[in-house]
PDB file of C-alpha atoms in Angstrom:
ATOM      1  CA  MET A  29      52.795 -41.727  26.693  1.00 75.00           C
ATOM      2  CA  PRO A  30      55.973 -43.387  27.955  1.00 91.00           C
ATOM      3  CA  LYS A  31      56.534 -45.314  24.693  1.00 97.00           C
ATOM      4  CA  LEU A  32      58.528 -43.043  22.424  1.00 98.00           C
ATOM      5  CA  ASP A  33      57.289 -42.488  18.885  1.00 97.00           C
ATOM      6  CA  LEU A  34      60.684 -42.759  17.229  1.00 98.00           C
ATOM      7  CA  GLY A  35      59.173 -42.097  13.811  1.00 97.00           C
ATOM      8  CA  ALA A  36      58.040 -38.675  15.009  1.00 97.00           C
ATOM      9  CA  ILE A  37      61.546 -37.639  16.064  1.00 97.00           C
ATOM     10  CA  GLU A  38      63.569 -36.312  13.151  1.00 97.00           C
ATOM     11  CA  PRO A  39      66.999 -37.967  12.983  1.00 98.00           C
ATOM     12  CA  THR A  40      70.059 -35.828  12.343  1.00 98.00           C
ATOM     13  CA  ASN A  41      73.577 -36.530  11.150  1.00 98.00           C
ATOM     14  CA  ALA A  42      74.879 -33.219  12.460  1.00 98.00           C
ATOM     15  CA  THR A  43      78.445 -33.151  13.746  1.00 98.00           C
ATOM     16  CA  GLY A  44      80.816 -30.487  14.959  1.00 96.00           C
ATOM     17  CA  TYR A  45      83.882 -32.508  13.985  1.00 97.00           C
ATOM     18  CA  PRO A  46      86.289 -30.415  11.926  1.00 97.00           C
ATOM     19  CA  GLU A  47      87.218 -31.608   8.456  1.00 96.00           C
ATOM     20  CA  PRO A  48      88.320 -34.216   7.562  1.00 97.00           C
ATOM     21  CA  HIS A  49      87.209 -35.994  10.744  1.00 97.00           C
ATOM     22  CA  ASP A  50      83.548 -35.349   9.945  1.00 97.00           C
ATOM     23  CA  LYS A  51      83.486 -37.620   6.901  1.00 98.00           C
ATOM     24  CA  ALA A  52      83.407 -40.896   8.836  1.00 98.00           C
ATOM     25  CA  VAL A  53      80.214 -39.954  10.692  1.00 98.00           C
ATOM     26  CA  ALA A  54      78.198 -38.633   7.735  1.00 98.00           C
ATOM     27  CA  GLY A  55      76.197 -41.876   7.750  1.00 98.00           C
ATOM     28  CA  ARG A  56      75.445 -41.740  11.479  1.00 98.00           C
ATOM     29  CA  TRP A  57      71.798 -40.767  11.970  1.00 98.00           C
ATOM     30  CA  TYR A  58      70.821 -40.156  15.565  1.00 98.00           C
ATOM     31  CA  ARG A  59      67.878 -39.107  17.666  1.00 98.00           C
ATOM     32  CA  ARG A  60      68.511 -37.547  21.073  1.00 98.00           C
ATOM     33  CA  LEU A  61      65.786 -39.031  23.214  1.00 98.00           C
ATOM     34  CA  ALA A  62      66.282 -37.522  26.656  1.00 97.00           C
ATOM     35  CA  PRO A  63      65.134 -33.983  25.798  1.00 97.00           C
ATOM     36  CA  VAL A  64      62.063 -35.315  23.992  1.00 96.00           C
ATOM     37  CA  ALA A  65      61.222 -37.683  26.830  1.00 97.00           C
ATOM     38  CA  GLY A  66      61.845 -35.225  29.655  1.00 97.00           C
ATOM     39  CA  LEU A  67      64.831 -37.085  31.105  1.00 98.00           C
ATOM     40  CA  THR A  68      67.615 -35.114  32.776  1.00 97.00           C
ATOM     41  CA  ASP A  69      69.551 -37.696  34.835  1.00 97.00           C
ATOM     42  CA  PHE A  70      71.301 -39.153  31.777  1.00 98.00           C
ATOM     43  CA  GLY A  71      71.341 -38.802  28.017  1.00 98.00           C
ATOM     44  CA  ALA A  72      70.061 -41.450  25.608  1.00 98.00           C
ATOM     45  CA  SER A  73      70.438 -41.561  21.844  1.00 98.00           C
ATOM     46  CA  HIS A  74      68.991 -43.887  19.236  1.00 98.00           C
ATOM     47  CA  VAL A  75      71.562 -44.294  16.484  1.00 98.00           C
ATOM     48  CA  VAL A  76      71.373 -45.786  12.991  1.00 98.00           C
ATOM     49  CA  LEU A  77      74.683 -46.386  11.237  1.00 98.00           C
ATOM     50  CA  LYS A  78      74.516 -46.708   7.488  1.00 98.00           C
ATOM     51  CA  PRO A  79      76.934 -49.193   5.886  1.00 98.00           C
ATOM     52  CA  GLY A  80      80.452 -47.807   6.240  1.00 98.00           C
ATOM     53  CA  ALA A  81      79.544 -45.224   8.870  1.00 98.00           C
ATOM     54  CA  TRP A  82      81.267 -44.800  12.214  1.00 98.00           C
ATOM     55  CA  SER A  83      79.522 -43.895  15.470  1.00 98.00           C
ATOM     56  CA  SER A  84      82.253 -41.328  16.213  1.00 98.00           C
ATOM     57  CA  GLN A  85      85.978 -40.957  16.000  1.00 98.00           C
ATOM     58  CA  ARG A  86      87.517 -43.407  18.454  1.00 98.00           C
ATOM     59  CA  HIS A  87      87.169 -41.549  21.774  1.00 98.00           C
ATOM     60  CA  TRP A  88      86.871 -41.673  25.548  1.00 98.00           C
ATOM     61  CA  HIS A  89      85.170 -39.454  28.123  1.00 98.00           C
ATOM     62  CA  ASP A  90      87.033 -38.213  31.181  1.00 97.00           C
ATOM     63  CA  GLY A  91      83.888 -37.584  33.221  1.00 97.00           C
ATOM     64  CA  GLU A  92      81.008 -39.517  31.677  1.00 97.00           C
ATOM     65  CA  ASP A  93      80.135 -43.206  31.826  1.00 98.00           C
ATOM     66  CA  GLU A  94      78.809 -44.575  28.558  1.00 98.00           C
ATOM     67  CA  PHE A  95      76.775 -47.706  27.875  1.00 98.00           C
ATOM     68  CA  LEU A  96      75.291 -49.130  24.689  1.00 98.00           C
ATOM     69  CA  VAL A  97      73.050 -51.951  23.620  1.00 98.00           C
ATOM     70  CA  MET A  98      72.745 -53.179  20.041  1.00 98.00           C
ATOM     71  CA  ILE A  99      69.194 -53.280  18.756  1.00 97.00           C
ATOM     72  CA  ALA A 100      69.572 -54.572  15.194  1.00 97.00           C
ATOM     73  CA  GLY A 101      72.213 -55.455  12.649  1.00 98.00           C
ATOM     74  CA  GLU A 102      75.905 -55.878  13.236  1.00 98.00           C
ATOM     75  CA  ALA A 103      78.633 -53.431  14.240  1.00 98.00           C
ATOM     76  CA  THR A 104      82.351 -53.649  14.861  1.00 98.00           C
ATOM     77  CA  LEU A 105      83.422 -52.248  18.221  1.00 98.00           C
ATOM     78  CA  VAL A 106      87.006 -51.041  17.942  1.00 98.00           C
ATOM     79  CA  GLU A 107      89.220 -50.234  20.912  1.00 97.00           C
ATOM     80  CA  ASP A 108      92.929 -50.512  21.740  1.00 96.00           C
ATOM     81  CA  ASP A 109      92.709 -54.293  22.013  1.00 93.00           C
ATOM     82  CA  GLY A 110      91.183 -54.682  18.549  1.00 94.00           C
ATOM     83  CA  PRO A 111      87.787 -55.328  16.985  1.00 97.00           C
ATOM     84  CA  THR A 112      84.776 -57.120  18.489  1.00 98.00           C
ATOM     85  CA  THR A 113      81.544 -57.856  16.633  1.00 98.00           C
ATOM     86  CA  LEU A 114      78.327 -56.697  18.298  1.00 98.00           C
ATOM     87  CA  ARG A 115      74.903 -58.075  17.411  1.00 98.00           C
ATOM     88  CA  ALA A 116      71.361 -57.457  18.652  1.00 97.00           C
ATOM     89  CA  GLY A 117      71.233 -57.801  22.412  1.00 97.00           C
ATOM     90  CA  ASP A 118      74.958 -57.302  22.955  1.00 98.00           C
ATOM     91  CA  CYS A 119      75.899 -54.684  25.548  1.00 98.00           C
ATOM     92  CA  ALA A 120      79.116 -52.717  25.997  1.00 98.00           C
ATOM     93  CA  ALA A 121      80.217 -50.345  28.746  1.00 98.00           C
ATOM     94  CA  PHE A 122      82.828 -47.595  28.812  1.00 98.00           C
ATOM     95  CA  PRO A 123      83.579 -46.265  32.279  1.00 98.00           C
ATOM     96  CA  LYS A 124      84.675 -42.639  32.431  1.00 98.00           C
ATOM     97  CA  GLY A 125      88.358 -41.903  32.624  1.00 97.00           C
ATOM     98  CA  VAL A 126      89.502 -45.075  30.869  1.00 96.00           C
ATOM     99  CA  ARG A 127      91.617 -43.714  28.021  1.00 96.00           C
ATOM    100  CA  ASN A 128      91.021 -46.686  25.747  1.00 96.00           C
ATOM    101  CA  GLY A 129      89.138 -45.037  22.914  1.00 98.00           C
ATOM    102  CA  HIS A 130      86.190 -46.830  21.362  1.00 98.00           C
ATOM    103  CA  HIS A 131      83.771 -46.498  18.517  1.00 98.00           C
ATOM    104  CA  LEU A 132      81.456 -48.622  16.397  1.00 98.00           C
ATOM    105  CA  ARG A 133      81.947 -49.113  12.690  1.00 98.00           C
ATOM    106  CA  ASN A 134      79.295 -50.533  10.433  1.00 98.00           C
ATOM    107  CA  ASP A 135      81.356 -52.893   8.287  1.00 98.00           C
ATOM    108  CA  SER A 136      78.239 -54.700   7.094  1.00 98.00           C
ATOM    109  CA  ALA A 137      76.043 -54.118   4.058  1.00 98.00           C
ATOM    110  CA  GLU A 138      72.928 -53.311   6.112  1.00 98.00           C
ATOM    111  CA  ASP A 139      72.013 -50.570   8.566  1.00 98.00           C
ATOM    112  CA  CYS A 140      72.745 -51.288  12.198  1.00 98.00           C
ATOM    113  CA  VAL A 141      70.949 -49.739  15.156  1.00 98.00           C
ATOM    114  CA  PHE A 142      72.002 -49.170  18.738  1.00 98.00           C
ATOM    115  CA  LEU A 143      70.948 -47.266  21.810  1.00 98.00           C
ATOM    116  CA  VAL A 144      73.588 -45.385  23.794  1.00 98.00           C
ATOM    117  CA  VAL A 145      73.330 -43.842  27.245  1.00 98.00           C
ATOM    118  CA  GLY A 146      75.688 -41.343  28.838  1.00 98.00           C
ATOM    119  CA  GLY A 147      75.777 -39.798  32.287  1.00 97.00           C
ATOM    120  CA  GLY A 148      78.073 -37.839  34.555  1.00 94.00           C
ATOM    121  CA  GLU A 149      79.951 -34.600  34.057  1.00 92.00           C
ATOM    122  CA  ARG A 150      81.017 -33.048  30.771  1.00 88.00           C
ATOM    123  CA  THR A 151      84.664 -32.661  31.701  1.00 92.00           C
ATOM    124  CA  GLY A 152      86.093 -33.407  28.271  1.00 95.00           C
ATOM    125  CA  GLY A 153      87.856 -36.332  26.702  1.00 97.00           C
ATOM    126  CA  GLY A 154      90.004 -37.339  23.798  1.00 97.00           C
ATOM    127  CA  TYR A 155      90.482 -39.263  20.598  1.00 98.00           C
ATOM    128  CA  SER A 156      92.807 -42.217  20.160  1.00 98.00           C
ATOM    129  CA  ASP A 157      93.622 -42.078  16.464  1.00 98.00           C
ATOM    130  CA  ILE A 158      93.619 -38.376  15.607  1.00 98.00           C
ATOM    131  CA  ASP A 159      95.132 -35.182  17.017  1.00 97.00           C
ATOM    132  CA  MET A 160      91.996 -33.992  18.796  1.00 97.00           C
ATOM    133  CA  LEU A 161      90.514 -33.454  22.243  1.00 97.00           C
ATOM    134  CA  PHE A 162      87.137 -32.189  23.359  1.00 96.00           C
ATOM    135  CA  THR A 163      86.932 -29.779  26.262  1.00 96.00           C
ATOM    136  CA  ALA A 164      84.548 -29.286  29.170  1.00 95.00           C
ATOM    137  CA  ASP A 165      83.066 -26.307  27.308  1.00 93.00           C
ATOM    138  CA  ASN A 166      82.473 -28.421  24.194  1.00 92.00           C
ATOM    139  CA  ARG A 167      85.221 -27.118  21.956  1.00 95.00           C
ATOM    140  CA  TYR A 168      87.467 -29.246  19.761  1.00 97.00           C
ATOM    141  CA  THR A 169      91.199 -28.657  20.069  1.00 97.00           C
ATOM    142  CA  ARG A 170      94.434 -30.279  18.984  1.00 97.00           C
ATOM    143  CA  LYS A 171      96.278 -32.135  21.744  1.00 96.00           C
ATOM    144  CA  ASP A 172      98.519 -29.088  22.220  1.00 97.00           C
ATOM    145  CA  GLY A 173      95.396 -26.999  22.955  1.00 95.00           C
ATOM    146  CA  THR A 174      95.164 -25.211  19.594  1.00 96.00           C
ATOM    147  CA  PRO A 175      91.456 -24.721  18.820  1.00 95.00           C
ATOM    148  CA  TYR A 176      89.960 -26.219  15.684  1.00 95.00           C
ATOM    149  CA  GLY A 177      87.344 -23.485  15.708  1.00 90.00           C
ATOM    150  CA  SER A 178      84.381 -25.836  15.868  1.00 89.00           C
ATOM    151  CA  ASP A 179      82.165 -26.956  18.719  1.00 90.00           C
ATOM    152  CA  ARG A 180      80.483 -30.191  19.758  1.00 90.00           C
ATOM    153  CA  VAL A 181      76.841 -30.311  18.794  1.00 90.00           C
TER     154      VAL A 181
ATOM    155  CA  MET B   3      86.835 -55.684  27.338  1.00 75.00           C
ATOM    156  CA  PRO B   4      83.962 -53.230  26.883  1.00 91.00           C
ATOM    157  CA  LYS B   5      81.621 -55.901  25.474  1.00 97.00           C
ATOM    158  CA  LEU B   6      79.895 -57.492  28.429  1.00 98.00           C
ATOM    159  CA  ASP B   7      79.875 -61.273  28.682  1.00 97.00           C
ATOM    160  CA  LEU B   8      76.256 -61.572  29.747  1.00 98.00           C
ATOM    161  CA  GLY B   9      76.543 -65.355  30.008  1.00 97.00           C
ATOM    162  CA  ALA B  10      79.195 -64.951  32.701  1.00 97.00           C
ATOM    163  CA  ILE B  11      76.914 -62.801  34.884  1.00 97.00           C
ATOM    164  CA  GLU B  12      74.584 -64.908  37.003  1.00 97.00           C
ATOM    165  CA  PRO B  13      70.979 -63.685  36.720  1.00 98.00           C
ATOM    166  CA  THR B  14      68.875 -63.386  39.856  1.00 98.00           C
ATOM    167  CA  ASN B  15      65.158 -63.188  40.526  1.00 98.00           C
ATOM    168  CA  ALA B  16      65.690 -61.790  44.028  1.00 98.00           C
ATOM    169  CA  THR B  17      63.105 -59.326  45.306  1.00 98.00           C
ATOM    170  CA  GLY B  18      62.466 -57.596  48.595  1.00 96.00           C
ATOM    171  CA  TYR B  19      58.747 -57.223  47.867  1.00 97.00           C
ATOM    172  CA  PRO B  20      56.671 -58.455  50.797  1.00 97.00           C
ATOM    173  CA  GLU B  21      54.179 -61.244  50.209  1.00 96.00           C
ATOM    174  CA  PRO B  22      51.979 -61.471  48.221  1.00 97.00           C
ATOM    175  CA  HIS B  23      53.462 -58.744  46.005  1.00 97.00           C
ATOM    176  CA  ASP B  24      56.548 -60.867  45.301  1.00 97.00           C
ATOM    177  CA  LYS B  25      54.692 -63.523  43.317  1.00 98.00           C
ATOM    178  CA  ALA B  26      54.299 -61.466  40.157  1.00 98.00           C
ATOM    179  CA  VAL B  27      58.056 -60.949  39.780  1.00 98.00           C
ATOM    180  CA  ALA B  28      59.196 -64.530  40.435  1.00 98.00           C
ATOM    181  CA  GLY B  29      59.767 -64.952  36.691  1.00 98.00           C
ATOM    182  CA  ARG B  30      61.817 -61.756  36.352  1.00 98.00           C
ATOM    183  CA  TRP B  31      65.478 -62.679  35.910  1.00 98.00           C
ATOM    184  CA  TYR B  32      67.850 -59.739  35.936  1.00 98.00           C
ATOM    185  CA  ARG B  33      71.520 -58.929  35.735  1.00 98.00           C
ATOM    186  CA  ARG B  34      72.758 -55.671  37.222  1.00 98.00           C
ATOM    187  CA  LEU B  35      75.360 -54.520  34.745  1.00 98.00           C
ATOM    188  CA  ALA B  36      76.714 -51.259  36.145  1.00 97.00           C
ATOM    189  CA  PRO B  37      78.654 -52.775  39.076  1.00 97.00           C
ATOM    190  CA  VAL B  38      80.174 -55.437  36.809  1.00 96.00           C
ATOM    191  CA  ALA B  39      81.076 -52.876  34.147  1.00 97.00           C
ATOM    192  CA  GLY B  40      82.455 -50.245  36.528  1.00 97.00           C
ATOM    193  CA  LEU B  41      79.730 -47.678  35.807  1.00 98.00           C
ATOM    194  CA  THR B  42      78.635 -45.295  38.546  1.00 97.00           C
ATOM    195  CA  ASP B  43      76.805 -42.472  36.738  1.00 97.00           C
ATOM    196  CA  PHE B  44      73.680 -44.561  36.188  1.00 98.00           C
ATOM    197  CA  GLY B  45      72.394 -48.076  36.725  1.00 98.00           C
ATOM    198  CA  ALA B  46      71.682 -50.556  33.923  1.00 98.00           C
ATOM    199  CA  SER B  47      69.954 -53.908  34.161  1.00 98.00           C
ATOM    200  CA  HIS B  48      69.429 -56.653  31.609  1.00 98.00           C
ATOM    201  CA  VAL B  49      66.069 -58.264  32.310  1.00 98.00           C
ATOM    202  CA  VAL B  50      64.429 -61.451  31.031  1.00 98.00           C
ATOM    203  CA  LEU B  51      60.727 -61.849  31.766  1.00 98.00           C
ATOM    204  CA  LYS B  52      59.400 -65.377  31.611  1.00 98.00           C
ATOM    205  CA  PRO B  53      55.853 -65.780  30.256  1.00 98.00           C
ATOM    206  CA  GLY B  54      53.434 -64.344  32.806  1.00 98.00           C
ATOM    207  CA  ALA B  55      56.083 -62.436  34.743  1.00 98.00           C
ATOM    208  CA  TRP B  56      55.977 -58.735  35.584  1.00 98.00           C
ATOM    209  CA  SER B  57      58.979 -56.417  35.621  1.00 98.00           C
ATOM    210  CA  SER B  58      57.806 -54.970  38.958  1.00 98.00           C
ATOM    211  CA  GLN B  59      54.664 -53.873  40.658  1.00 98.00           C
ATOM    212  CA  ARG B  60      53.351 -50.823  38.814  1.00 98.00           C
ATOM    213  CA  HIS B  61      55.519 -48.017  40.243  1.00 98.00           C
ATOM    214  CA  TRP B  62      57.079 -44.601  39.833  1.00 98.00           C
ATOM    215  CA  HIS B  63      60.284 -43.007  41.137  1.00 98.00           C
ATOM    216  CA  ASP B  64      60.228 -39.594  42.811  1.00 97.00           C
ATOM    217  CA  GLY B  65      63.907 -38.869  42.138  1.00 97.00           C
ATOM    218  CA  GLU B  66      65.144 -41.162  39.373  1.00 97.00           C
ATOM    219  CA  ASP B  67      64.631 -41.017  35.624  1.00 98.00           C
ATOM    220  CA  GLU B  68      64.104 -44.419  34.036  1.00 98.00           C
ATOM    221  CA  PHE B  69      64.491 -45.518  30.418  1.00 98.00           C
ATOM    222  CA  LEU B  70      64.099 -48.879  28.719  1.00 98.00           C
ATOM    223  CA  VAL B  71      64.644 -50.430  25.344  1.00 98.00           C
ATOM    224  CA  MET B  72      63.170 -53.755  24.283  1.00 98.00           C
ATOM    225  CA  ILE B  73      65.727 -56.220  22.967  1.00 97.00           C
ATOM    226  CA  ALA B  74      63.644 -59.282  22.101  1.00 97.00           C
ATOM    227  CA  GLY B  75      60.126 -60.634  22.374  1.00 98.00           C
ATOM    228  CA  GLU B  76      57.013 -58.729  23.286  1.00 98.00           C
ATOM    229  CA  ALA B  77      55.901 -57.039  26.488  1.00 98.00           C
ATOM    230  CA  THR B  78      52.851 -55.119  27.604  1.00 98.00           C
ATOM    231  CA  LEU B  79      53.645 -51.745  29.116  1.00 98.00           C
ATOM    232  CA  VAL B  80      50.895 -50.822  31.565  1.00 98.00           C
ATOM    233  CA  GLU B  81      50.341 -47.343  32.957  1.00 97.00           C
ATOM    234  CA  ASP B  82      47.337 -45.227  34.000  1.00 96.00           C
ATOM    235  CA  ASP B  83      46.284 -44.734  30.392  1.00 93.00           C
ATOM    236  CA  GLY B  84      46.210 -48.460  29.652  1.00 95.00           C
ATOM    237  CA  PRO B  85      48.331 -51.063  27.903  1.00 97.00           C
ATOM    238  CA  THR B  86      50.849 -50.591  25.065  1.00 98.00           C
ATOM    239  CA  THR B  87      52.689 -53.394  23.308  1.00 98.00           C
ATOM    240  CA  LEU B  88      56.480 -53.089  23.129  1.00 98.00           C
ATOM    241  CA  ARG B  89      58.612 -55.023  20.645  1.00 98.00           C
ATOM    242  CA  ALA B  90      62.337 -55.192  19.874  1.00 97.00           C
ATOM    243  CA  GLY B  91      63.690 -51.690  19.323  1.00 97.00           C
ATOM    244  CA  ASP B  92      60.867 -49.905  21.106  1.00 98.00           C
ATOM    245  CA  CYS B  93      61.918 -47.382  23.738  1.00 98.00           C
ATOM    246  CA  ALA B  94      60.015 -45.997  26.718  1.00 98.00           C
ATOM    247  CA  ALA B  95      60.907 -43.252  29.170  1.00 98.00           C
ATOM    248  CA  PHE B  96      59.654 -42.485  32.667  1.00 98.00           C
ATOM    249  CA  PRO B  97      60.739 -39.097  34.000  1.00 98.00           C
ATOM    250  CA  LYS B  98      61.144 -38.889  37.760  1.00 98.00           C
ATOM    251  CA  GLY B  99      58.307 -37.481  39.778  1.00 97.00           C
ATOM    252  CA  VAL B 100      55.545 -38.414  37.333  1.00 96.00           C
ATOM    253  CA  ARG B 101      53.171 -40.433  39.500  1.00 96.00           C
ATOM    254  CA  ASN B 102      51.801 -42.504  36.655  1.00 96.00           C
ATOM    255  CA  GLY B 103      52.981 -45.959  37.659  1.00 98.00           C
ATOM    256  CA  HIS B 104      54.317 -48.294  35.001  1.00 98.00           C
ATOM    257  CA  HIS B 105      55.492 -51.831  34.576  1.00 98.00           C
ATOM    258  CA  LEU B 106      55.967 -54.436  31.864  1.00 98.00           C
ATOM    259  CA  ARG B 107      54.029 -57.687  31.786  1.00 98.00           C
ATOM    260  CA  ASN B 108      54.978 -60.594  29.627  1.00 98.00           C
ATOM    261  CA  ASP B 109      51.590 -61.659  28.304  1.00 98.00           C
ATOM    262  CA  SER B 110      53.200 -63.720  25.544  1.00 98.00           C
ATOM    263  CA  ALA B 111      54.196 -67.386  25.448  1.00 98.00           C
ATOM    264  CA  GLU B 112      57.922 -66.645  24.960  1.00 98.00           C
ATOM    265  CA  ASP B 113      60.573 -64.941  27.051  1.00 98.00           C
ATOM    266  CA  CYS B 114      60.997 -61.230  26.455  1.00 98.00           C
ATOM    267  CA  VAL B 115      64.169 -59.248  27.093  1.00 98.00           C
ATOM    268  CA  PHE B 116      64.754 -55.585  27.808  1.00 98.00           C
ATOM    269  CA  LEU B 117      67.470 -53.248  29.026  1.00 98.00           C
ATOM    270  CA  VAL B 118      66.578 -50.646  31.641  1.00 98.00           C
ATOM    271  CA  VAL B 119      68.610 -47.656  32.797  1.00 98.00           C
ATOM    272  CA  GLY B 120      68.046 -45.553  35.902  1.00 98.00           C
ATOM    273  CA  GLY B 121      69.766 -42.452  37.187  1.00 97.00           C
ATOM    274  CA  GLY B 122      69.302 -39.704  39.714  1.00 94.00           C
ATOM    275  CA  GLU B 123      68.650 -39.755  43.438  1.00 92.00           C
ATOM    276  CA  ARG B 124      67.111 -42.556  45.441  1.00 88.00           C
ATOM    277  CA  THR B 125      64.446 -40.434  47.078  1.00 92.00           C
ATOM    278  CA  GLY B 126      61.714 -43.057  47.101  1.00 95.00           C
ATOM    279  CA  GLY B 127      58.578 -43.652  45.095  1.00 97.00           C
ATOM    280  CA  GLY B 128      55.309 -45.505  45.097  1.00 97.00           C
ATOM    281  CA  TYR B 129      53.058 -48.142  43.632  1.00 98.00           C
ATOM    282  CA  SER B 130      49.847 -47.450  41.746  1.00 98.00           C
ATOM    283  CA  ASP B 131      47.848 -50.620  42.370  1.00 98.00           C
ATOM    284  CA  ILE B 132      48.843 -51.734  45.868  1.00 98.00           C
ATOM    285  CA  ASP B 133      49.188 -50.158  49.307  1.00 97.00           C
ATOM    286  CA  MET B 134      52.955 -49.724  49.180  1.00 97.00           C
ATOM    287  CA  LEU B 135      55.683 -47.086  48.973  1.00 97.00           C
ATOM    288  CA  PHE B 136      59.452 -47.357  48.863  1.00 96.00           C
ATOM    289  CA  THR B 137      61.542 -44.952  50.881  1.00 96.00           C
ATOM    290  CA  ALA B 138      64.835 -43.141  50.323  1.00 94.00           C
ATOM    291  CA  ASP B 139      66.482 -45.669  52.641  1.00 93.00           C
ATOM    292  CA  ASN B 140      65.107 -48.593  50.607  1.00 92.00           C
ATOM    293  CA  ARG B 141      62.381 -49.811  52.951  1.00 95.00           C
ATOM    294  CA  TYR B 142      58.899 -50.858  51.893  1.00 97.00           C
ATOM    295  CA  THR B 143      56.006 -49.298  53.790  1.00 97.00           C
ATOM    296  CA  ARG B 144      52.261 -49.009  53.504  1.00 97.00           C
ATOM    297  CA  LYS B 145      51.009 -45.635  52.314  1.00 96.00           C
ATOM    298  CA  ASP B 146      50.337 -44.656  55.949  1.00 97.00           C
ATOM    299  CA  GLY B 147      54.036 -45.266  56.700  1.00 95.00           C
ATOM    300  CA  THR B 148      53.663 -48.624  58.469  1.00 96.00           C
ATOM    301  CA  PRO B 149      56.732 -50.704  57.601  1.00 95.00           C
ATOM    302  CA  TYR B 150      56.365 -54.025  55.832  1.00 95.00           C
ATOM    303  CA  GLY B 151      59.606 -55.173  57.442  1.00 90.00           C
ATOM    304  CA  SER B 152      61.367 -55.886  54.159  1.00 89.00           C
ATOM    305  CA  ASP B 153      63.909 -53.933  52.168  1.00 90.00           C
ATOM    306  CA  ARG B 154      64.566 -53.268  48.489  1.00 90.00           C
ATOM    307  CA  VAL B 155      67.321 -55.454  47.104  1.00 90.00           C
TER     308      VAL B 155
END
């Protein structure tokens, strides 16, 4: 059945972010859809942000295009140029290699929901506001290369 | 600006389908977002179906995964196993190489809107209900290989 039974896919709020960077994403509940659906050409995640939660630390990907569409509620997209409000139906795109970190924050009092797609090569990337990078082999390091000792999940 | 200004992107209802297969998609108005947004790892289209319109002839891709999320309104997803209603927030996935053709029909009295993503290799595909294939070089042929003389757009 091509329609996905989202209710049958257990959401997780797992993160590999080292402390204290993990706190901001504790209210991010996501379902990875591609493995369930048998897709391999790109990844797709269904994400619910509880009030106050962030989608991630503000980041970019060196080798992966990213695209999202809001499904419900309201989120604040933050990047170098400031905040932008996203509502149901709004789309945003983040081409790989553009080192203008982005994330969504749920500044509202209700859950918000979005769908995010990523494709390309896992060649690493970085974070705009904190001393952290992620590597092609999914480790977190400081910007000087010192490992944090935790991996991307 | 990562948020896409959808209103600034002219929608088109262009199709390369030969007559009479083009009629069903005349009310399909789409915006190809990846070229505008600078994405190359996958394609993404924002699609509005007017009442009565189809998203395509019922088709599959041999080499491209496809994924969609409904944004607004109601559509009927049709595949070999029958119809399924999709509403805002519903997701559907179509792994490459599964020759169970699918399309959306707007059987409602209002516009419906969805976002569709495709990735992988353009190695062709086929149509479940009509005598037509599409080729890796974007031509339409009958199932015996006879060209229709029109190209995918």
